[in-house]
Tab-separated table of C-alpha atoms (C1' of nucleotides) in Angstrom:
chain	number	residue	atom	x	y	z
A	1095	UNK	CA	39.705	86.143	101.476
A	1096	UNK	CA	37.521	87.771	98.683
A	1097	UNK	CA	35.317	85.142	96.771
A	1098	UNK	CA	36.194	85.375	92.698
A	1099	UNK	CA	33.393	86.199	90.689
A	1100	UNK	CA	32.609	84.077	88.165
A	1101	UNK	CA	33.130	86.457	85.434
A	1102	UNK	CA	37.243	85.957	87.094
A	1103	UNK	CA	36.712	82.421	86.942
A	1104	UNK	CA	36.039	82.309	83.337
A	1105	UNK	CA	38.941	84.726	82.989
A	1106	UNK	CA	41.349	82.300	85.056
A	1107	UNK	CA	40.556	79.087	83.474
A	1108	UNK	CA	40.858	80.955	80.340
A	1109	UNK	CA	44.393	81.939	81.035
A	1110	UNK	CA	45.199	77.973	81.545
A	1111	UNK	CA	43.778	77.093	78.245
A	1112	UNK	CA	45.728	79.638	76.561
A	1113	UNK	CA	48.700	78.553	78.030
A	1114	UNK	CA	48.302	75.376	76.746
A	1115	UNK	CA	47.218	75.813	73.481
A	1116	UNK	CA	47.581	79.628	72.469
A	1117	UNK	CA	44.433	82.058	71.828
A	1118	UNK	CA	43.833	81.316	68.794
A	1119	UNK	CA	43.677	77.626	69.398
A	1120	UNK	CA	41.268	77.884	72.320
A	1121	UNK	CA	37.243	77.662	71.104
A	1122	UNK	CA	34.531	79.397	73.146
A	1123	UNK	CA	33.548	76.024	73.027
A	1124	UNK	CA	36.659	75.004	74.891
A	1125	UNK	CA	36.704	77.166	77.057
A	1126	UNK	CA	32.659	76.491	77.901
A	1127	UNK	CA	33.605	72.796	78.294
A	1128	UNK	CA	36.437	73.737	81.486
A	1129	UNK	CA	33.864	75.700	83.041
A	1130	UNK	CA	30.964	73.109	83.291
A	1131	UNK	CA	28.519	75.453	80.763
A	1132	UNK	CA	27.487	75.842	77.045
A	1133	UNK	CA	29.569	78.279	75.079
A	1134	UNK	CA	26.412	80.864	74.856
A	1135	UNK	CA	26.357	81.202	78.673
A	1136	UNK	CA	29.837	82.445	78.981
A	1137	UNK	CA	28.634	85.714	77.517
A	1138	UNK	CA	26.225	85.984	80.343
A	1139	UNK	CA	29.577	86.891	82.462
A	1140	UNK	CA	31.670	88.668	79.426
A	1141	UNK	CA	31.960	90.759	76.837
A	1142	UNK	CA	33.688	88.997	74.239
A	1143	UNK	CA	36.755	86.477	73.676
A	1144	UNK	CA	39.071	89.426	73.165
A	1145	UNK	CA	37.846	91.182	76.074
A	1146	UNK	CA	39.096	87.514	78.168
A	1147	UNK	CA	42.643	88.341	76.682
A	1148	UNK	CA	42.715	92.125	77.237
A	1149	UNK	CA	41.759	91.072	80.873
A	1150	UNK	CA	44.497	88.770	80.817
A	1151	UNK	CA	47.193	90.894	79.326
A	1152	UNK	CA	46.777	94.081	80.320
A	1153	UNK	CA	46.430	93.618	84.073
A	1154	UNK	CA	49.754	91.772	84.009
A	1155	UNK	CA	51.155	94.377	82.440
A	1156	UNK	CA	49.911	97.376	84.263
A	1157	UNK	CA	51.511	95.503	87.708
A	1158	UNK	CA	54.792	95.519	85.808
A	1159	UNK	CA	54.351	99.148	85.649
A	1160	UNK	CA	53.297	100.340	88.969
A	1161	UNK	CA	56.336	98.063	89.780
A	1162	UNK	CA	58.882	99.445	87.840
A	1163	UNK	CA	58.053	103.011	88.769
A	1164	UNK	CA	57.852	102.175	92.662
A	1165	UNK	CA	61.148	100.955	91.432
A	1166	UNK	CA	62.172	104.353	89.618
A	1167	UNK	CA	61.239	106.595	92.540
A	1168	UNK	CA	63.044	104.822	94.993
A	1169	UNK	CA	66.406	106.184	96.152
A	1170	UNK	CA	68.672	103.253	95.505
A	1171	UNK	CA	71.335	101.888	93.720
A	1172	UNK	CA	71.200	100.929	89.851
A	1173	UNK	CA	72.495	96.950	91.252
A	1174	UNK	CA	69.828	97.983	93.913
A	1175	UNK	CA	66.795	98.454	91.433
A	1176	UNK	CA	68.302	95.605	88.938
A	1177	UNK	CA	67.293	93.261	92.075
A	1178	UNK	CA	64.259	94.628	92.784
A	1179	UNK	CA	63.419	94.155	89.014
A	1180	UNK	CA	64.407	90.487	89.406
A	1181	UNK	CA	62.042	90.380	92.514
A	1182	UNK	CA	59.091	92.100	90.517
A	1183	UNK	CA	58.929	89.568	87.667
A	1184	UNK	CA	59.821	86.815	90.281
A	1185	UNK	CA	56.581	87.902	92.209
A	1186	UNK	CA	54.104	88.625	89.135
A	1187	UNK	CA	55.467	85.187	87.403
A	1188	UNK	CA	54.627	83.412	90.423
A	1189	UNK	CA	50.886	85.112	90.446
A	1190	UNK	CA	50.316	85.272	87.423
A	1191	UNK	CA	52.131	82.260	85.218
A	1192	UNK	CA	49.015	81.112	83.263
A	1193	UNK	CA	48.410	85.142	82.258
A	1194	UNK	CA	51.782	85.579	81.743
A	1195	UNK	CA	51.721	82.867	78.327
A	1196	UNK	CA	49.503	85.428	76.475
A	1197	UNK	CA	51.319	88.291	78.175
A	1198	UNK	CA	54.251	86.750	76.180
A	1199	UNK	CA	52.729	84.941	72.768
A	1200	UNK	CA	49.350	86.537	72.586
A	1201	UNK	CA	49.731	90.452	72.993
A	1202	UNK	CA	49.496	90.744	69.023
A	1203	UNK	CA	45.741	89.008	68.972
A	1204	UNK	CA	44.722	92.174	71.412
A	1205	UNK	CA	42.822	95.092	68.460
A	1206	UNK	CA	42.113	97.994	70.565
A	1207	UNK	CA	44.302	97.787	73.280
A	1208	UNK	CA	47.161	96.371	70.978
A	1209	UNK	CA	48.450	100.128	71.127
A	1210	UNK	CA	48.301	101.054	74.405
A	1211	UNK	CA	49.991	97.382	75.487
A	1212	UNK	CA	52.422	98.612	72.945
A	1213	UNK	CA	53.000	102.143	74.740
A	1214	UNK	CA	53.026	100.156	78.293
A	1215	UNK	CA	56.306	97.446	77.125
A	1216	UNK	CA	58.340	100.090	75.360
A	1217	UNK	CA	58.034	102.504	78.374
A	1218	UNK	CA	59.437	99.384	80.662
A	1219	UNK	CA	62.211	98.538	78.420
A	1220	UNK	CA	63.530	101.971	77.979
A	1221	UNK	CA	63.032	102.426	81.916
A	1222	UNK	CA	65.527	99.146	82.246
A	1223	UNK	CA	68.069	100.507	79.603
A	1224	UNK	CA	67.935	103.346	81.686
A	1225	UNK	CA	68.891	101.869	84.985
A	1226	UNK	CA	71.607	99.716	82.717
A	1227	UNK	CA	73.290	102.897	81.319
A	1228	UNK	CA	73.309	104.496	84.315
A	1229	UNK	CA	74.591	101.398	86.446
A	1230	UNK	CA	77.455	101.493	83.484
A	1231	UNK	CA	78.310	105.504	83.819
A	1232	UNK	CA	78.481	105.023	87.432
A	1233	UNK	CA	80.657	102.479	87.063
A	1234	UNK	CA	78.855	99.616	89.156
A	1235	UNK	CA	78.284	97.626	85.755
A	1236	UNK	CA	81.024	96.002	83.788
A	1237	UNK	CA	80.608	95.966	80.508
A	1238	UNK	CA	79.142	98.298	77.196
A	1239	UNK	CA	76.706	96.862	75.574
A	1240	UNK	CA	73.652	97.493	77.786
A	1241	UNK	CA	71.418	96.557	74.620
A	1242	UNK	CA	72.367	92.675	74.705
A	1243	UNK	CA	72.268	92.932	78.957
A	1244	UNK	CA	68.794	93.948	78.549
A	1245	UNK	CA	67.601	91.524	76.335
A	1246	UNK	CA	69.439	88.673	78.403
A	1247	UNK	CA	68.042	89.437	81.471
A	1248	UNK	CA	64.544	90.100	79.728
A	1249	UNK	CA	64.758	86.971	78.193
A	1250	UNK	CA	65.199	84.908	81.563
A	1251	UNK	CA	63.043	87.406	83.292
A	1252	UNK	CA	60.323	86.990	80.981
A	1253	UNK	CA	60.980	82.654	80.463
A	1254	UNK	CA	59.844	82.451	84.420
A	1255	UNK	CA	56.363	81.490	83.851
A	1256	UNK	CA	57.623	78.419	82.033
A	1257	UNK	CA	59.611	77.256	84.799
A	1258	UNK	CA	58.463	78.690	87.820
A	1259	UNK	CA	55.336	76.104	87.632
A	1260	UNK	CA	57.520	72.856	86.991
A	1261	UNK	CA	59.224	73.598	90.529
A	1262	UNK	CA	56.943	73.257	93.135
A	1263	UNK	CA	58.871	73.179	96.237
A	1264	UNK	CA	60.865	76.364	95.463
A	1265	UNK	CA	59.719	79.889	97.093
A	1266	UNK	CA	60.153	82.747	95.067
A	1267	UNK	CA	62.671	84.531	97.522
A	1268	UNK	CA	65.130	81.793	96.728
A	1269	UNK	CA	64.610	82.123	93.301
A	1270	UNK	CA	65.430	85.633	93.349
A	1271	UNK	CA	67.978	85.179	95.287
A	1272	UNK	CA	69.725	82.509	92.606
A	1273	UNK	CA	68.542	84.541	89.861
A	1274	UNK	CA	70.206	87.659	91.511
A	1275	UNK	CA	73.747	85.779	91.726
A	1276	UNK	CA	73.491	84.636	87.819
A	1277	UNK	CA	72.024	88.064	86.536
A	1278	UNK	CA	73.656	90.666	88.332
A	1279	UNK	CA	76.931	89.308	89.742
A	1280	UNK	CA	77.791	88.254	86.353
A	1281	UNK	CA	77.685	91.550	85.027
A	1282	UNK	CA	78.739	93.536	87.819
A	1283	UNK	CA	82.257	94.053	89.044
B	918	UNK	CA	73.339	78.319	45.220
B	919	UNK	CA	70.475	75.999	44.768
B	920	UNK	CA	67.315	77.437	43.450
B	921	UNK	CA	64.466	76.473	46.258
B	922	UNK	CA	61.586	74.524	45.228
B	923	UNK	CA	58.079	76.216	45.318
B	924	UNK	CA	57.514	73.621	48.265
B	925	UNK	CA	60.171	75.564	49.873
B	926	UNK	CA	59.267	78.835	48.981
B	927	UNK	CA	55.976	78.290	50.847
B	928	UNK	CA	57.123	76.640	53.806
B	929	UNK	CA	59.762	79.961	54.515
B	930	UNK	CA	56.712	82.011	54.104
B	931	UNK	CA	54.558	80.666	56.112
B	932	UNK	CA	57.476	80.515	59.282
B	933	UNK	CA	56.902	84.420	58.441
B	934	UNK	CA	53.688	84.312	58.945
B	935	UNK	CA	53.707	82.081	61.308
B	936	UNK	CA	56.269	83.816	63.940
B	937	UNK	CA	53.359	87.396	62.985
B	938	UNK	CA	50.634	85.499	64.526
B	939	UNK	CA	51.268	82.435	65.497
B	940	UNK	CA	50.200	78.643	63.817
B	941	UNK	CA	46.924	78.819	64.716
B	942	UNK	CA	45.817	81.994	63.525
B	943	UNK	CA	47.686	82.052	60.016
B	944	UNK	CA	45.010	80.266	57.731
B	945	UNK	CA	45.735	78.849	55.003
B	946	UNK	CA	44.209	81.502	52.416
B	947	UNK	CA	46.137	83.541	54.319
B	948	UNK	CA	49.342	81.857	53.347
B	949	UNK	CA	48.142	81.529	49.697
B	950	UNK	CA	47.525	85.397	49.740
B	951	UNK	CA	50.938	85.871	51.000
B	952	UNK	CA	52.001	82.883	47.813
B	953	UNK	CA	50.213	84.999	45.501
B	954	UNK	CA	47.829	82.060	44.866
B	955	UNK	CA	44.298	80.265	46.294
B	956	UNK	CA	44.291	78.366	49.276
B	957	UNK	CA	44.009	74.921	47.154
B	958	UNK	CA	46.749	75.366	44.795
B	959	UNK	CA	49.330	75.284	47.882
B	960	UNK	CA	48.509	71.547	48.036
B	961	UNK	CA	49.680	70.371	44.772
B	962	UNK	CA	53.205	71.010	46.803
B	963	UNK	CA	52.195	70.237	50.537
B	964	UNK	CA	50.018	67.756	52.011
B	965	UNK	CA	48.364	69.765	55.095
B	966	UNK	CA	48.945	72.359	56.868
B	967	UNK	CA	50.321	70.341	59.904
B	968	UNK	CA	52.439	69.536	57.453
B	969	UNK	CA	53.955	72.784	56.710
B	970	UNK	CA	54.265	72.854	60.612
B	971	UNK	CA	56.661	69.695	60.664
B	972	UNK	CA	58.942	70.943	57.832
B	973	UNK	CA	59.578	74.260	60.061
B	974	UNK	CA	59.789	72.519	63.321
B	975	UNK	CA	61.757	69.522	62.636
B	976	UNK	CA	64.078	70.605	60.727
B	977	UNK	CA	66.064	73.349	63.139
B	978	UNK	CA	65.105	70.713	66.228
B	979	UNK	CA	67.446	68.201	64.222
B	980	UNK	CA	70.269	70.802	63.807
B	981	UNK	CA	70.303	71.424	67.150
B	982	UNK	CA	70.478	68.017	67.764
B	983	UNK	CA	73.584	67.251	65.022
B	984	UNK	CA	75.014	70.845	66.974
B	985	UNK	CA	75.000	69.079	70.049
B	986	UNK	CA	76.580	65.577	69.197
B	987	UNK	CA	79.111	67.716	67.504
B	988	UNK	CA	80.321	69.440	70.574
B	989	UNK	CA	79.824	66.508	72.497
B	990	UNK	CA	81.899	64.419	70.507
B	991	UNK	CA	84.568	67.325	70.497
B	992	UNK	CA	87.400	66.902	72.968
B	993	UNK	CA	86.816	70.299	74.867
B	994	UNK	CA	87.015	71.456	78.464
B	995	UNK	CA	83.259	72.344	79.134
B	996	UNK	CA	83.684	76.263	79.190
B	997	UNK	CA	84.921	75.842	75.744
B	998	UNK	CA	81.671	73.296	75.274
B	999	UNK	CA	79.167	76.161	76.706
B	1000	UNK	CA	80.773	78.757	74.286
B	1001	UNK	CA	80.294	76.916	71.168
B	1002	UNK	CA	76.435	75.727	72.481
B	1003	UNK	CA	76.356	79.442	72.262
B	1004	UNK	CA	77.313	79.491	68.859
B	1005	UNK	CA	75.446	77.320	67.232
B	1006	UNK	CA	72.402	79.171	69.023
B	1007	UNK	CA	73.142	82.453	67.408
B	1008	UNK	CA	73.686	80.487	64.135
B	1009	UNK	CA	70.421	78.356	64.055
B	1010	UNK	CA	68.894	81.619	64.938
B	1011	UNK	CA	70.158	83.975	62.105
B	1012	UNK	CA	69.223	81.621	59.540
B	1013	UNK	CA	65.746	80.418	60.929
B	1014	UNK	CA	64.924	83.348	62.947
B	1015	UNK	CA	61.116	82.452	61.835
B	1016	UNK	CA	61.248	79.129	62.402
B	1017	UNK	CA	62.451	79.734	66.130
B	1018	UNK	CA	58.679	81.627	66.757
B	1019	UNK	CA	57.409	78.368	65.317
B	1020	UNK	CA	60.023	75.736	67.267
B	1021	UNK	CA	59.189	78.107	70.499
B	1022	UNK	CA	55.493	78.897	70.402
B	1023	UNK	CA	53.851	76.446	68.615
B	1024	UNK	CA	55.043	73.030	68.789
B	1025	UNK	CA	52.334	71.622	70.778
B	1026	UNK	CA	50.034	71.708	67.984
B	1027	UNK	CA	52.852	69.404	65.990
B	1028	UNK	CA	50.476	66.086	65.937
B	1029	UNK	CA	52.211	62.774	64.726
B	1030	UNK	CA	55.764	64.101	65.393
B	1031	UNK	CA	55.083	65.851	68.910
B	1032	UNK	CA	56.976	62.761	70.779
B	1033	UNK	CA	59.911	62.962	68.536
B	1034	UNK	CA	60.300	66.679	68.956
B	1035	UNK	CA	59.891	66.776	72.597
B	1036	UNK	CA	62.438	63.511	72.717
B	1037	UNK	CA	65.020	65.899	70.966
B	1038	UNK	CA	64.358	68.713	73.181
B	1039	UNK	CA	64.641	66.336	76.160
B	1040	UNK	CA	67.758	64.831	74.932
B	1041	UNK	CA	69.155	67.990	73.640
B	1042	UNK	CA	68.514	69.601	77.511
B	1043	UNK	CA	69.456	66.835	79.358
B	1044	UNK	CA	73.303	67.194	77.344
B	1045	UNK	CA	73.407	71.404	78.746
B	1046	UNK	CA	72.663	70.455	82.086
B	1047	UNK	CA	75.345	67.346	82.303
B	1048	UNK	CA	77.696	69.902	80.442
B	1049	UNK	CA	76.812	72.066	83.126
B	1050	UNK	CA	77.343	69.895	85.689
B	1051	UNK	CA	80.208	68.512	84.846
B	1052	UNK	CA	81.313	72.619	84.318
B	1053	UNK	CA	80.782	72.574	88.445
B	1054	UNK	CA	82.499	68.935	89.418
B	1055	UNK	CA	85.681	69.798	87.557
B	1056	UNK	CA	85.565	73.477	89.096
B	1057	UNK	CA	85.519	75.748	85.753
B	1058	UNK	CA	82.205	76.603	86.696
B	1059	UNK	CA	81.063	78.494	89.779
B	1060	UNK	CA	77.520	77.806	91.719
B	1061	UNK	CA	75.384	75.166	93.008
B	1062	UNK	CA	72.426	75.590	90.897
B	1063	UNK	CA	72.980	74.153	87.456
B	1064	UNK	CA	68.946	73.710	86.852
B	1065	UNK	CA	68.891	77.450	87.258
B	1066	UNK	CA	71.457	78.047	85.038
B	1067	UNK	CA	70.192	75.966	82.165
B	1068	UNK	CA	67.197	77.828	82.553
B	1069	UNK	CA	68.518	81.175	82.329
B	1070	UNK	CA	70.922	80.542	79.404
B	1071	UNK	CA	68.457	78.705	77.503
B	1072	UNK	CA	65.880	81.446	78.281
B	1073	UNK	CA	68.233	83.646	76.488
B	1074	UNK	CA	69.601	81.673	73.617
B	1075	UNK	CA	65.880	80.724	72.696
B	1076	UNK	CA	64.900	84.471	72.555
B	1077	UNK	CA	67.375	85.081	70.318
B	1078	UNK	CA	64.947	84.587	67.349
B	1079	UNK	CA	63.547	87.998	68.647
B	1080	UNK	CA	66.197	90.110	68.356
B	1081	UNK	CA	68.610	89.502	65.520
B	1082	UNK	CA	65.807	90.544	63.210
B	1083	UNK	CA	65.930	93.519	64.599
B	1084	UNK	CA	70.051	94.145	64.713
B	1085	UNK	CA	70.579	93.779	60.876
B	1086	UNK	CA	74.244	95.669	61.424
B	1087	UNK	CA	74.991	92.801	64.095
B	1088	UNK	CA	77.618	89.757	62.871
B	1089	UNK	CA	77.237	86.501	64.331
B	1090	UNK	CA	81.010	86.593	66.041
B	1091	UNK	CA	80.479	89.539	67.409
B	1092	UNK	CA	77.203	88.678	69.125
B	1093	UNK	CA	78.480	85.273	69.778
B	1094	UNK	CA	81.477	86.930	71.875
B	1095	UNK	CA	79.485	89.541	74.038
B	1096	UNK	CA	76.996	86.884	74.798
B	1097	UNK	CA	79.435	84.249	75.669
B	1098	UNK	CA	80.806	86.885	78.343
B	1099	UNK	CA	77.568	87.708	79.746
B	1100	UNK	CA	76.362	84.268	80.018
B	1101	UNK	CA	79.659	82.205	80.448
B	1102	UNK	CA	82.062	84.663	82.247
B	1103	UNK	CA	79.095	85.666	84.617
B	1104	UNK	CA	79.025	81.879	86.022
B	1105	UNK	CA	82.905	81.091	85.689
B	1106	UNK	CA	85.533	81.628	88.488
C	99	DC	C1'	4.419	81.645	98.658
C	100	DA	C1'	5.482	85.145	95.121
C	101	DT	C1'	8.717	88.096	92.588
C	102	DG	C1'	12.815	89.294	90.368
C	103	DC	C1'	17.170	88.502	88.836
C	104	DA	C1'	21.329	85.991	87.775
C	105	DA	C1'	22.877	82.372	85.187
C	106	DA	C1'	22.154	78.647	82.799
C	107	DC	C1'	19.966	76.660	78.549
C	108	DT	C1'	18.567	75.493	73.131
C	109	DA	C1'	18.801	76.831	68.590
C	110	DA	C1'	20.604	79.110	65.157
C	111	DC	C1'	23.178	82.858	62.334
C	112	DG	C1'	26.734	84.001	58.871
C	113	DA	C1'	31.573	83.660	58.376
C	114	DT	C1'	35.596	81.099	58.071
C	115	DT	C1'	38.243	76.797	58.500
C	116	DG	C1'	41.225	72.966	56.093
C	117	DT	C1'	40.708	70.242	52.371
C	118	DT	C1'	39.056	67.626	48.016
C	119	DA	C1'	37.510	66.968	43.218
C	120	DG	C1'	37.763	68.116	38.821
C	121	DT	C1'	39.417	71.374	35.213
C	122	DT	C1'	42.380	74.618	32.830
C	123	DT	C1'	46.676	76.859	32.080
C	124	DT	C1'	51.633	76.986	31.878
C	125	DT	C1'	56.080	75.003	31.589
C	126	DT	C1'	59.228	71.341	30.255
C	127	DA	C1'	61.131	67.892	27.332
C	128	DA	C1'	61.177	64.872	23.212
D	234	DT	C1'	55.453	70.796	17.348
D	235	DT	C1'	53.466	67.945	20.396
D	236	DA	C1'	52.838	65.228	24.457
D	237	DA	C1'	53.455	64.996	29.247
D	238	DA	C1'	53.943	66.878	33.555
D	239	DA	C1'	53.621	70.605	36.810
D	240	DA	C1'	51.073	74.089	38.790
D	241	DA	C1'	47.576	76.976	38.737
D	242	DC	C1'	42.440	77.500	38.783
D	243	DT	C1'	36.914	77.247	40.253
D	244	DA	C1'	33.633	75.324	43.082
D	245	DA	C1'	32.304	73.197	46.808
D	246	DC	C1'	32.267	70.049	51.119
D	247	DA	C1'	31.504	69.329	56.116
D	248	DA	C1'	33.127	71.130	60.303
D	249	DT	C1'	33.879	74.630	63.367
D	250	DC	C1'	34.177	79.511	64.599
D	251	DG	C1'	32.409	83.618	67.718
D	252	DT	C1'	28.257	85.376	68.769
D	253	DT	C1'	23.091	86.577	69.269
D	254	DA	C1'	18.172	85.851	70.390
D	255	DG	C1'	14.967	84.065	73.048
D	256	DT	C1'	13.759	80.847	76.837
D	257	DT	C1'	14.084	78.228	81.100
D	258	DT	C1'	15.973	77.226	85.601
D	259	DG	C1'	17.289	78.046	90.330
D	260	DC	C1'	17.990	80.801	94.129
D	261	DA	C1'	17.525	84.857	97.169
D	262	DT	C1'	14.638	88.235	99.102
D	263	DG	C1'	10.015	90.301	100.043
DNA sequence: CATGCAAACTAACGATTGTTAGTTTTTTAA
DNA sequence: TTAAAAAACTAACAATCGTTAGTTTGCATG
């Protein structure tokens, strides 16, 4: 069990405040005042209060990656890999549902990563579309209009971190499970 | 076709702005930039800035909430009831799609009116879910998880502010129909 | 006990925040 | 044409913002 530094600290209570409040709404001050310390000793451990939110964002978003394209290579069904997408933002939501706020509201505040975040979201969408499409042409999804699928399951995919935390006693393999059965067999013939 | 006050004009400009970055990081030169005036002439037409926040928020939180009595009061089975809380959804949204980033992401910073809003939202939940519910006693609906469900379908409808914007050939029925069988069809026998 | 470093501190900076007071300009109505 | 009302303006306020500089504290290692 690896001790967090307290530069990861910072970074987690940080990710609770923004939650809460937003980025923009959160003071150094704040933030200072959560940890114990004055708002000057905070940049003993960082960089910057941008550099806090790129830490936040675009770790989140790189383990969405290296998720979907463990999904990619695999040699599965498209209803296969639609499940394990379920399971991927089930897991990271459950990690990660403080970081996931800004992930969600607070991408636009990042300045020099704003472009590569950019880069990293399109590339996942257009990597679901894909396994839509195909899961239409080879006729194991119902339905043509993989545009609105996408953004429906997105949308609940992406609302986890909202709810996840408000239901304690659940386990994420349930959740999937549920989630699964509402997503997938609904679209599926 | 009513002319809009200049108290109106600013308050649909600043959703705008508001649903770019957010309330907390739109200031108000900013929004007097956008007006085409300084910061201190918006207030011979608004009295804060919270304010401006109110008018946005309270506003489509009370349509919803007329929406809802509406269907309630309606003598429907509650399939038909789910399709037309889809409706008014992806009518709300079209005409306030700003106001949604506002109603979505920022209404913790509402101030005085923060209990009434989340009472509506409460109220306006608790409705879907007995709707729901009731879906599942009186078999039209299939499942055993209506908390999930409400979830996922409100995950969805309240996204919706996202992504009409950016389907401008897209009509209201239309979108209304294909979501009502992705969400509604997916979860009925 | 002494040294060095990590991590806290105080104090302050220039910029920006929402807002007010008082004044001038523009539009409306008699 | 003139008076009143509406809507813009300039200037400034106290408060707060993120951040820097320089200093002190506490702990680990020699």
């Amino acid at each position: 069990m690896k001790q967090e530094t307290r530069k990861e600290e910072i970074v987690r209570v940080a990710a609770k405040l923004f939650k809460e409040k937003g980025y923009s709404a959160v003071s150094m001050r704040d933030l200072a005042s959560a940890m114990g310390m004055r708002a000057a000793s905070l940049y003993n451990h960082i960089n910057s209060k941008q550099d806090i939110l790129k830490e936040i964002i675009i770790s989140i978003a790189e383990l969405f990656t290296k998720g979907m394209n463990e999904i990619l290579a695999s040699d599965r069904s498209n209803i296969e890999k639609l499940k394990h997408i379920i399971e991927l933002h089930v897991t990271i939501s459950s990690q990660n549902a403080n970081g996931m706020a800004s992930l969600n509201n607070d991408w636009m505040h990042l300045e020099d990563q704003l472009v590569y975040y950019m880069e990293l979201r399109h590339n996942y969408e257009d990597n679901f579309r894909a396994i839509l499409k195909n899961g239409i042409e080879s006729n194991e999804i119902r339905g043509s209009k993989p545009e609105i699928m996408l953004f429906s399951m997105l949308s609940t995919l992406r609302s986890l971190y909202l709810w996840i935390p408000k239901k304690e006693d659940l386990n994420p393999k349930e959740l999937s499970a549920t989630l699964n059965e509402i997503l997938i067999n609904g679209i599926s013939k």
